[in-house]
PDB file of N, CA and C in Angstrom:
ATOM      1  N   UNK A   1     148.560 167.555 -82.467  1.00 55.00           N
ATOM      2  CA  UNK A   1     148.735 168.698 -81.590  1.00 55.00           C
ATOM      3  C   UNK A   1     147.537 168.797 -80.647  1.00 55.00           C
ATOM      4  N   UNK A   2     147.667 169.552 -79.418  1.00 73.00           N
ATOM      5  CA  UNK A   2     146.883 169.604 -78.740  1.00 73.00           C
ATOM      6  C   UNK A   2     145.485 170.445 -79.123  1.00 73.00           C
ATOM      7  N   UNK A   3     144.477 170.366 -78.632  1.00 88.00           N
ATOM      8  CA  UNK A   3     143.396 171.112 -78.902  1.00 88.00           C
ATOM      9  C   UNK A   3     142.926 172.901 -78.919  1.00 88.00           C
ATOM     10  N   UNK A   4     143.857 173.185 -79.459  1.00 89.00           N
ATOM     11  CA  UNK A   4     143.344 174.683 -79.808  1.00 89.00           C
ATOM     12  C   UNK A   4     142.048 175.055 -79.460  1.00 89.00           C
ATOM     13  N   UNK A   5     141.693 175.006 -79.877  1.00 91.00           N
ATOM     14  CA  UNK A   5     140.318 175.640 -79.468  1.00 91.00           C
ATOM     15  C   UNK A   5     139.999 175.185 -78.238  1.00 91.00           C
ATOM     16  N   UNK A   6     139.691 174.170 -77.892  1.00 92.00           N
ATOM     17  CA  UNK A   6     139.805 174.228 -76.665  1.00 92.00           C
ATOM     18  C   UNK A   6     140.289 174.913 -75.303  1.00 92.00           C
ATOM     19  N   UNK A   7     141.806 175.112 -75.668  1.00 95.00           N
ATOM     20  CA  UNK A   7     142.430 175.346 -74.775  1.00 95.00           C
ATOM     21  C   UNK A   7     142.206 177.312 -74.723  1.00 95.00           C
ATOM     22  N   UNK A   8     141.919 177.530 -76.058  1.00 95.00           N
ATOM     23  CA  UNK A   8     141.675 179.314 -76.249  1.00 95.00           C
ATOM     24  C   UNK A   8     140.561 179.662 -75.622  1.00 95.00           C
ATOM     25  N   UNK A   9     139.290 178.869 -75.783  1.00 94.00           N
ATOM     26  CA  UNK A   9     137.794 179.143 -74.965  1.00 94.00           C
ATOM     27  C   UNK A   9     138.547 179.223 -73.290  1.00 94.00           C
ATOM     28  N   UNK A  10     139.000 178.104 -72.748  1.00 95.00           N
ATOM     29  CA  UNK A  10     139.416 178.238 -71.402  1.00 95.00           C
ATOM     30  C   UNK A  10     140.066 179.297 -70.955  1.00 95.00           C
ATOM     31  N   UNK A  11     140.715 179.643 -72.029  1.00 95.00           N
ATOM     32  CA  UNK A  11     142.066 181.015 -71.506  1.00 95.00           C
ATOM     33  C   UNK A  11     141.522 182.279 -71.793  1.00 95.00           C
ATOM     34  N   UNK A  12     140.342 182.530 -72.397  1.00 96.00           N
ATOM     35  CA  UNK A  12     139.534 183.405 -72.697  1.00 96.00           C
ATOM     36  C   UNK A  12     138.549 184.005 -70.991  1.00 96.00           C
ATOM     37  N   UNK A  13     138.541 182.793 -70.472  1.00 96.00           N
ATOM     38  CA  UNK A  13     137.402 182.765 -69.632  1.00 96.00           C
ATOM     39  C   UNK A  13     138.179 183.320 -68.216  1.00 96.00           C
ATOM     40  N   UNK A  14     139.013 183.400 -68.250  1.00 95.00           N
ATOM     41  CA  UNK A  14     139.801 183.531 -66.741  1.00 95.00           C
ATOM     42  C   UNK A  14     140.197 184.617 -66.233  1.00 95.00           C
ATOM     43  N   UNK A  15     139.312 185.762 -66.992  1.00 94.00           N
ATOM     44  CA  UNK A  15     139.250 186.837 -66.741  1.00 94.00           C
ATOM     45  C   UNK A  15     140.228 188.538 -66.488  1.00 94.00           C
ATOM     46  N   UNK A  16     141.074 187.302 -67.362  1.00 95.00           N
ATOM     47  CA  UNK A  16     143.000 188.509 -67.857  1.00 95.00           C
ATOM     48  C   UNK A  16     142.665 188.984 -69.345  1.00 95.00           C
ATOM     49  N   UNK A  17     142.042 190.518 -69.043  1.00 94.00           N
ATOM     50  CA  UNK A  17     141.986 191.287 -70.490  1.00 94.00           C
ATOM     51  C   UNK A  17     143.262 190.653 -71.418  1.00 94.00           C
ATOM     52  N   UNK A  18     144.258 191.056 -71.408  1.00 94.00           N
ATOM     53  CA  UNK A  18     145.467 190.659 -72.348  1.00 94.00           C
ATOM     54  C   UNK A  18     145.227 189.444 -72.705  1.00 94.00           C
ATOM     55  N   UNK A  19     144.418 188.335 -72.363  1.00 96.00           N
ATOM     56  CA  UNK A  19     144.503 187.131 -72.752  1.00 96.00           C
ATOM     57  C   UNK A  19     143.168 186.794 -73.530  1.00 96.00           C
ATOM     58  N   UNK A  20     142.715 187.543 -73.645  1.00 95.00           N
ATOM     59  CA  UNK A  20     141.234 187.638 -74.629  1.00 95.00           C
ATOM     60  C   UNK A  20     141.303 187.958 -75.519  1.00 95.00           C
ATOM     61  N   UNK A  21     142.647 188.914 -75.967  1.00 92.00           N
ATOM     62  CA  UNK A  21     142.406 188.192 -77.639  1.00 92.00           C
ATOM     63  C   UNK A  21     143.222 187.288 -77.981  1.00 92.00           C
ATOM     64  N   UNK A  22     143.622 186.950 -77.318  1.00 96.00           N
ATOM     65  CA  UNK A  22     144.626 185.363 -77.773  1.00 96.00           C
ATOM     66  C   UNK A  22     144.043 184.392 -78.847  1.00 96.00           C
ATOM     67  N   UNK A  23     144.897 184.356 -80.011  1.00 96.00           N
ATOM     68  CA  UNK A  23     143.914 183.839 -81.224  1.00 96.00           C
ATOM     69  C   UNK A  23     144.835 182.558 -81.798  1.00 96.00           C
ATOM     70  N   UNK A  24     145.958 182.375 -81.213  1.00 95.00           N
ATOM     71  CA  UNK A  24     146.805 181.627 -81.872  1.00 95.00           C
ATOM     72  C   UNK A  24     147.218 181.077 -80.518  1.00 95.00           C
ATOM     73  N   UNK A  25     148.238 179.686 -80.775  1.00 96.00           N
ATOM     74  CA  UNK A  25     149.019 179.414 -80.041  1.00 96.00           C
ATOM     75  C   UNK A  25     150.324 178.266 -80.860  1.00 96.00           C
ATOM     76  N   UNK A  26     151.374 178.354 -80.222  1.00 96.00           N
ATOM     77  CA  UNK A  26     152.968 177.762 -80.728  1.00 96.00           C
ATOM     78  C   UNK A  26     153.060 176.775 -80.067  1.00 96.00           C
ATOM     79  N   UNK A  27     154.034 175.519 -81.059  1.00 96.00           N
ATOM     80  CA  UNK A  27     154.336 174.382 -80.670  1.00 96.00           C
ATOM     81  C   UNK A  27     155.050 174.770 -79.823  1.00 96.00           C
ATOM     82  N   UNK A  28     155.968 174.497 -78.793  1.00 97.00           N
ATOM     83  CA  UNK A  28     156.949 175.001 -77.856  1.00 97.00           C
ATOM     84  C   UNK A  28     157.456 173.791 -77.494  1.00 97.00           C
ATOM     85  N   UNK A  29     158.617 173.396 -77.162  1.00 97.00           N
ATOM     86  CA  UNK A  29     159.182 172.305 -76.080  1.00 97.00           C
ATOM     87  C   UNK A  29     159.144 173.209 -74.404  1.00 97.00           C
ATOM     88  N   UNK A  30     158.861 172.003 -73.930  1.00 97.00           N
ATOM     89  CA  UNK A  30     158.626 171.953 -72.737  1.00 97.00           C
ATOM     90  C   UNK A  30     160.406 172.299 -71.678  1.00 97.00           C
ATOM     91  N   UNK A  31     161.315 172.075 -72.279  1.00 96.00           N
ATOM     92  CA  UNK A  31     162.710 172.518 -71.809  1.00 96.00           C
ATOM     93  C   UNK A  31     162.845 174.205 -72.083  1.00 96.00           C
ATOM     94  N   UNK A  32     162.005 174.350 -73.123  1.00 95.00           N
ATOM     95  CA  UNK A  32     161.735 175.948 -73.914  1.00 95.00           C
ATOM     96  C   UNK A  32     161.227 176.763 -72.413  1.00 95.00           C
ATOM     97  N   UNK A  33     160.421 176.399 -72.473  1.00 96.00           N
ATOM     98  CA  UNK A  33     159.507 177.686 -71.364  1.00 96.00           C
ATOM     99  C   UNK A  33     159.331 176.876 -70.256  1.00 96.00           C
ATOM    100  N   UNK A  34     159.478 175.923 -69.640  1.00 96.00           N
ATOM    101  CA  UNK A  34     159.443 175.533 -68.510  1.00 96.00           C
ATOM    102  C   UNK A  34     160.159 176.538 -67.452  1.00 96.00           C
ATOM    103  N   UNK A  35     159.381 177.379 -66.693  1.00 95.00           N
ATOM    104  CA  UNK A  35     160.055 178.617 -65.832  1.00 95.00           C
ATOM    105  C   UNK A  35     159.885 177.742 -64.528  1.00 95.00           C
ATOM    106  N   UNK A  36     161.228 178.210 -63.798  1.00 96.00           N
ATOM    107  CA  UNK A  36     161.026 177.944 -62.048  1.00 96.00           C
ATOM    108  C   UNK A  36     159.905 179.475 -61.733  1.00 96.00           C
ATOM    109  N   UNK A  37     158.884 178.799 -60.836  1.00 97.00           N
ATOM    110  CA  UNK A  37     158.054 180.109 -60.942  1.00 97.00           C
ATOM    111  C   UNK A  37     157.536 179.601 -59.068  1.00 97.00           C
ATOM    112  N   UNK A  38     156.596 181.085 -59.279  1.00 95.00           N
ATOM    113  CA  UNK A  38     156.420 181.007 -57.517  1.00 95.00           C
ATOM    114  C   UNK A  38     155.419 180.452 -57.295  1.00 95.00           C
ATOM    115  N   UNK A  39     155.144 179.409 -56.566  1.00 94.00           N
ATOM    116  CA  UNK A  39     153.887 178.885 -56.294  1.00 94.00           C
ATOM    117  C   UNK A  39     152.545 179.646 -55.340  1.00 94.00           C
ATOM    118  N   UNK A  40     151.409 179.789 -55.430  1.00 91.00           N
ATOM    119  CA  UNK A  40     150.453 180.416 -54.604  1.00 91.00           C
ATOM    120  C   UNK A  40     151.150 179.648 -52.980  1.00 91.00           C
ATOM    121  N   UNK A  41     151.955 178.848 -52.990  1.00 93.00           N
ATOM    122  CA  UNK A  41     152.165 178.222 -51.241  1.00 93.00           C
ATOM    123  C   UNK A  41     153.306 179.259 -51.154  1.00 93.00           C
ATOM    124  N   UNK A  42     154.153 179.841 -51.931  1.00 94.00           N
ATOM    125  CA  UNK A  42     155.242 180.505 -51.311  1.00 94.00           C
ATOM    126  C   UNK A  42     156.610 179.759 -51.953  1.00 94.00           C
ATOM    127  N   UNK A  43     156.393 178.710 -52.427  1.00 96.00           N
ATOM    128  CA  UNK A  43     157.743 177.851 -52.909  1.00 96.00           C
ATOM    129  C   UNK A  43     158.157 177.840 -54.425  1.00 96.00           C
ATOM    130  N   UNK A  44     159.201 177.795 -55.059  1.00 97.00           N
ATOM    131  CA  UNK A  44     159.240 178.126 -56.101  1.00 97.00           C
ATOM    132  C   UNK A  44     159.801 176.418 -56.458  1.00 97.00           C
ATOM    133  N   UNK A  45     158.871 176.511 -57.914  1.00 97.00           N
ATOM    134  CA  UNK A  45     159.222 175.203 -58.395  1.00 97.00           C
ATOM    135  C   UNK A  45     159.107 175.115 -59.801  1.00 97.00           C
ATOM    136  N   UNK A  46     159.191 174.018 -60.987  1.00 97.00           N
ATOM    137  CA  UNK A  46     158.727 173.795 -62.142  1.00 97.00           C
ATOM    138  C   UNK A  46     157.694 173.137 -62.917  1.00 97.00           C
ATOM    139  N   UNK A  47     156.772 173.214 -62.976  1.00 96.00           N
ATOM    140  CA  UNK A  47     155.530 172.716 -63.200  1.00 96.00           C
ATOM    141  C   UNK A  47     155.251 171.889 -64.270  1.00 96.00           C
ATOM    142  N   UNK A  48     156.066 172.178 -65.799  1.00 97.00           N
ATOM    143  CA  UNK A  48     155.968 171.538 -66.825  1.00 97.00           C
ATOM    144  C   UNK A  48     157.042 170.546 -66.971  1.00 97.00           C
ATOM    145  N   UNK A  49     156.773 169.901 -68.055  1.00 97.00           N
ATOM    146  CA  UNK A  49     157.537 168.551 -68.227  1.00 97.00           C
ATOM    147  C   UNK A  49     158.548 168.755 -69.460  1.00 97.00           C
ATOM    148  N   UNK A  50     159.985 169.121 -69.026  1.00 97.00           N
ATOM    149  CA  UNK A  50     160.976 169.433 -69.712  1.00 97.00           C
ATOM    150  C   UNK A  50     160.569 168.464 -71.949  1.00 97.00           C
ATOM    151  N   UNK A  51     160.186 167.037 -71.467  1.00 97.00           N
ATOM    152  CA  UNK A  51     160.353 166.422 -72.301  1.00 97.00           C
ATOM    153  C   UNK A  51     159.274 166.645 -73.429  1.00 97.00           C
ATOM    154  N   UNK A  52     158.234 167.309 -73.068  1.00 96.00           N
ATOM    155  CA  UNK A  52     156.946 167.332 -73.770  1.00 96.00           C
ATOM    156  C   UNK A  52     156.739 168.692 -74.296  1.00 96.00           C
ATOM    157  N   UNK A  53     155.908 168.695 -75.406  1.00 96.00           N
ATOM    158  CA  UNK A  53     155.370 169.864 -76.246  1.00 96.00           C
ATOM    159  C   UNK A  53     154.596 170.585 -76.045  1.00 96.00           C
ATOM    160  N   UNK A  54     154.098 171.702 -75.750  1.00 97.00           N
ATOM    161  CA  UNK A  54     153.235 172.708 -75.586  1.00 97.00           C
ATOM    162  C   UNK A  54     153.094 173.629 -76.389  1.00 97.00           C
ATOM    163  N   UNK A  55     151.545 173.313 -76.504  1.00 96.00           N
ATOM    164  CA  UNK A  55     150.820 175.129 -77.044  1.00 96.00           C
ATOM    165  C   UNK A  55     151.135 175.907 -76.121  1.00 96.00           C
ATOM    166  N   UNK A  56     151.688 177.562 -76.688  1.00 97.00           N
ATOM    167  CA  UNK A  56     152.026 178.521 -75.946  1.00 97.00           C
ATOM    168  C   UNK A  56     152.452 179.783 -76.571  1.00 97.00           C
ATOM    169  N   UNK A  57     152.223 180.738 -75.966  1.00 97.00           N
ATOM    170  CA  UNK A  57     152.616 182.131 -76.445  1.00 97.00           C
ATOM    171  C   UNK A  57     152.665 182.839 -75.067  1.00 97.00           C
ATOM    172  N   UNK A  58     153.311 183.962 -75.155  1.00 96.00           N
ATOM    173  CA  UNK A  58     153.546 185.086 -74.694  1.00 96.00           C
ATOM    174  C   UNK A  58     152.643 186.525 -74.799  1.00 96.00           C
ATOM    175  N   UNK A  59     152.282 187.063 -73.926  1.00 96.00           N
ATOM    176  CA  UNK A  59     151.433 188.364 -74.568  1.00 96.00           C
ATOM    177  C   UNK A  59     151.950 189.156 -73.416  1.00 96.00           C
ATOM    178  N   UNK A  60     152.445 190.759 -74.127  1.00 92.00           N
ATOM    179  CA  UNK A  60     152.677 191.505 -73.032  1.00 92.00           C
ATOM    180  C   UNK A  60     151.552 192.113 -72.688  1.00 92.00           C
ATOM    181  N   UNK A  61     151.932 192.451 -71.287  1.00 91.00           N
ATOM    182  CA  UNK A  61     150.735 193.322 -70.057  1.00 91.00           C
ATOM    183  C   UNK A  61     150.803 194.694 -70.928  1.00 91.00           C
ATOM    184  N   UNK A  62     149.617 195.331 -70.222  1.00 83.00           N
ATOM    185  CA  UNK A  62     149.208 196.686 -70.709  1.00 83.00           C
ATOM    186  C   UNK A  62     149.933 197.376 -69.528  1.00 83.00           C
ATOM    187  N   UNK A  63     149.688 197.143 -68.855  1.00 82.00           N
ATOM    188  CA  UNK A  63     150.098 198.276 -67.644  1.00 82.00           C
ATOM    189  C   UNK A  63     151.164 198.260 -66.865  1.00 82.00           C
ATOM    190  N   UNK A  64     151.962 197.162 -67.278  1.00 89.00           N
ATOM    191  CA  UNK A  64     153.430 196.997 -66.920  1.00 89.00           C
ATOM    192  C   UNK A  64     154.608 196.051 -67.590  1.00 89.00           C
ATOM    193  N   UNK A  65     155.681 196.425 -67.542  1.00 92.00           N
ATOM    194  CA  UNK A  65     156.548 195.792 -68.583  1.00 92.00           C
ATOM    195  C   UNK A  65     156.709 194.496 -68.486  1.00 92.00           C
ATOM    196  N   UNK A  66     155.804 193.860 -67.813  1.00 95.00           N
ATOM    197  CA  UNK A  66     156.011 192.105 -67.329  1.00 95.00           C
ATOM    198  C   UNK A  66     155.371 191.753 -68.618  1.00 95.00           C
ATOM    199  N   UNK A  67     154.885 190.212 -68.964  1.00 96.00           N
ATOM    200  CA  UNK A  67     154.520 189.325 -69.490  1.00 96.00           C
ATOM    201  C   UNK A  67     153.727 188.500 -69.518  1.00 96.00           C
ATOM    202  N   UNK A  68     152.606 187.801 -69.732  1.00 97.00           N
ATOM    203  CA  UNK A  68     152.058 186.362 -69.334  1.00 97.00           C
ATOM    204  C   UNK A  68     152.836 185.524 -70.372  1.00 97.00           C
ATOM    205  N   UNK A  69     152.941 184.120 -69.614  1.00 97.00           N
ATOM    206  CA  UNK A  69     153.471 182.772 -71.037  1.00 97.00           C
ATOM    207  C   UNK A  69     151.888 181.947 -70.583  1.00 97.00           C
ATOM    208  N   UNK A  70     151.693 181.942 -71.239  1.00 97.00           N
ATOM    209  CA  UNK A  70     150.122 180.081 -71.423  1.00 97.00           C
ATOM    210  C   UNK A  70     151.066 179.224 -71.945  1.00 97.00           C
ATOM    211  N   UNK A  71     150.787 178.365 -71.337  1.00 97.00           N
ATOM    212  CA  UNK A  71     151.431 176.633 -71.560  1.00 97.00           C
ATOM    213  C   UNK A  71     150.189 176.109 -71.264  1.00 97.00           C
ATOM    214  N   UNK A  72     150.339 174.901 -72.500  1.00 97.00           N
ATOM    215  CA  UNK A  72     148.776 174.201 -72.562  1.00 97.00           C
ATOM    216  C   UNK A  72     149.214 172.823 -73.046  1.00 97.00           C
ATOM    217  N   UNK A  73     148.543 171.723 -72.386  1.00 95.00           N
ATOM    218  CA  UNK A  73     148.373 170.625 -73.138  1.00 95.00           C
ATOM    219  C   UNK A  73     147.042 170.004 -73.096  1.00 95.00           C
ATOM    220  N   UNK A  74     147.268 168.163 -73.562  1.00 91.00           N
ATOM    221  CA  UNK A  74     145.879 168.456 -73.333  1.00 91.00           C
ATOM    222  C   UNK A  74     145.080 168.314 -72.044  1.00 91.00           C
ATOM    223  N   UNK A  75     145.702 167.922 -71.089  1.00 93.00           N
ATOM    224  CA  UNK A  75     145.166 167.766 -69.875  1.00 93.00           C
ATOM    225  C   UNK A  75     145.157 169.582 -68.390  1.00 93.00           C
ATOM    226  N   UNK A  76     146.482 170.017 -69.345  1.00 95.00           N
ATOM    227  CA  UNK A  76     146.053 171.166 -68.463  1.00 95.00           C
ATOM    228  C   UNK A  76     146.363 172.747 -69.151  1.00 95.00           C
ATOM    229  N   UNK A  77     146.193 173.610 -68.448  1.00 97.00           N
ATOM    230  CA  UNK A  77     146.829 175.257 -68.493  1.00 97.00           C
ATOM    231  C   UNK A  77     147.316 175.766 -67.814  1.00 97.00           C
ATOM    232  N   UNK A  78     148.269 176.687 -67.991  1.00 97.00           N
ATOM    233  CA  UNK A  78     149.043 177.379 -66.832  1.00 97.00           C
ATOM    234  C   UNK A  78     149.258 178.710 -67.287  1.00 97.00           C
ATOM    235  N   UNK A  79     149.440 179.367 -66.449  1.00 97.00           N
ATOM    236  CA  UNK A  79     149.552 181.054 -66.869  1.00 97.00           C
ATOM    237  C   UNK A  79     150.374 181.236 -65.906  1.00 97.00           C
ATOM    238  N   UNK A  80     151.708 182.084 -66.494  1.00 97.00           N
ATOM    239  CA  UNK A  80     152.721 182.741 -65.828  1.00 97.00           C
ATOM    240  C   UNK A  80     152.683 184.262 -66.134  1.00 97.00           C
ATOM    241  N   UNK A  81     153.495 184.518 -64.876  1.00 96.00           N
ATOM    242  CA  UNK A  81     153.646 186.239 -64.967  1.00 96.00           C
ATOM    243  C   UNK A  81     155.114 186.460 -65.017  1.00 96.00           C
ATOM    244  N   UNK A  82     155.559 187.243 -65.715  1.00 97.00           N
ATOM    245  CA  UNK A  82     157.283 187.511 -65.386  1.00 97.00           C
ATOM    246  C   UNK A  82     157.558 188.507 -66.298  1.00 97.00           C
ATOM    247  N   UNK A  83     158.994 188.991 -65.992  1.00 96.00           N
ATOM    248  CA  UNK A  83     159.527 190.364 -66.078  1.00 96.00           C
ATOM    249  C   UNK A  83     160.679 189.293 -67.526  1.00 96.00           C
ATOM    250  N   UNK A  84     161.524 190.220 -67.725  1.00 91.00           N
ATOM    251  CA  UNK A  84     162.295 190.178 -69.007  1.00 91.00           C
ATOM    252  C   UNK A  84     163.275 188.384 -69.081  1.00 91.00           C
ATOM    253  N   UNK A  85     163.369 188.103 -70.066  1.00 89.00           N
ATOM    254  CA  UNK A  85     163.650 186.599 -69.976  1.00 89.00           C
ATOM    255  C   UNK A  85     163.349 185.913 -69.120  1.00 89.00           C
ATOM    256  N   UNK A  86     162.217 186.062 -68.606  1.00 92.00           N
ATOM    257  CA  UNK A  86     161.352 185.053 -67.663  1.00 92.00           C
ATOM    258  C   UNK A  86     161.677 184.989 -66.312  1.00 92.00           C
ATOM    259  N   UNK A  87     162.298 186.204 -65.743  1.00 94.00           N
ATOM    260  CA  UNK A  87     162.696 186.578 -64.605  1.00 94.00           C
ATOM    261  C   UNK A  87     161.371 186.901 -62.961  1.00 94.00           C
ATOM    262  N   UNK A  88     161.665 185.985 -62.628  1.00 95.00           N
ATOM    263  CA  UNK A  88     160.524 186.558 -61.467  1.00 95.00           C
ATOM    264  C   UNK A  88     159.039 186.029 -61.770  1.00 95.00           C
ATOM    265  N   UNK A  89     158.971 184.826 -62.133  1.00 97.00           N
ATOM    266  CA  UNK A  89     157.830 184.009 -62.898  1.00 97.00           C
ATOM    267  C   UNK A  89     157.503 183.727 -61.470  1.00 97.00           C
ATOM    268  N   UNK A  90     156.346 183.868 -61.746  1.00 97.00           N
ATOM    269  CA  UNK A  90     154.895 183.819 -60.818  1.00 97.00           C
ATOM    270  C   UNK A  90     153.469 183.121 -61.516  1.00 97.00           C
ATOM    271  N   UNK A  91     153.127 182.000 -60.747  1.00 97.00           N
ATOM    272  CA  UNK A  91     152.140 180.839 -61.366  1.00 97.00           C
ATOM    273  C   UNK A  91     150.921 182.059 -61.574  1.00 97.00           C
ATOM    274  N   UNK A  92     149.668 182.506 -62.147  1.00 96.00           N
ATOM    275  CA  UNK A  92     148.747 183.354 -61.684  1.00 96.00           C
ATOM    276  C   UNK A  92     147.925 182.029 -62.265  1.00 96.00           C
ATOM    277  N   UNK A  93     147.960 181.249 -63.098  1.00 96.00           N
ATOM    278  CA  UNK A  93     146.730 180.052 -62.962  1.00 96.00           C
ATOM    279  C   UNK A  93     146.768 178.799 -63.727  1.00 96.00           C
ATOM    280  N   UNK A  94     146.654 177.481 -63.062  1.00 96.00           N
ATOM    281  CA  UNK A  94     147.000 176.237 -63.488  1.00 96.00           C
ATOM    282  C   UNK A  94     145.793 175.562 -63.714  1.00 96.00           C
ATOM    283  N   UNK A  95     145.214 174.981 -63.815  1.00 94.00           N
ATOM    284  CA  UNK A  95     143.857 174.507 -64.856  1.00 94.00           C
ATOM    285  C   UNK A  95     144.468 173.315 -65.104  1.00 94.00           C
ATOM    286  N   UNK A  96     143.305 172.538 -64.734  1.00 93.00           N
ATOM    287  CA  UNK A  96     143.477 171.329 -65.306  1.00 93.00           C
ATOM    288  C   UNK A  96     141.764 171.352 -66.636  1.00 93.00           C
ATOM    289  N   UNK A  97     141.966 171.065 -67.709  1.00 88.00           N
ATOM    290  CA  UNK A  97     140.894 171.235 -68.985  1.00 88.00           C
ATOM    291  C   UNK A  97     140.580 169.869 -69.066  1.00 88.00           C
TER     292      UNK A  97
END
């Protein structure tokens, strides 16, 4: 599996209260949570690789009914934002570790 700890120090650091206490993370398939999400250019696309495994969890926002998902492997991170079944996914940060 990919590097836990690793990947928790990084996601710690990026400065999203809700994601600071993040203490765990889930095997996931990559067909699982792979969201079409909005890119910082304006274009909406899919970032992860349907075929592959990811560390990942979900943590809801404090101040609104949206979501973050972390998807992690070992080469990168990604942080999404979105509303109820992954509706309206928005990249907020991709990391390469």
């Amino acid at each position: 599996m990919h590097d836990s700890e690793k990947i928790l120090r990084r996601l710690h650091t990026l400065g999203i209260p809700e994601l600071t206490t993040v203490q765990a993370l889930n095997a996931l398939p990559g067909s699982y949570i792979n969201l079409a999400c909005r890119l910082p250019n304006g274009q909406t696309a899919k970032i992860l690789d349907d075929s592959k495994s990811y560390s990942a969890t979900q943590v809801e926002r404090t101040d609104n009914e949206r979501c973050y998902g972390v998807a992690a492997d070992d080469e990168q991170l990604a942080v999404y934002e979105y509303g109820c079944n992954g509706a309206d996914a928005v990249l907020v940060a991709w990391i390469k570790l």
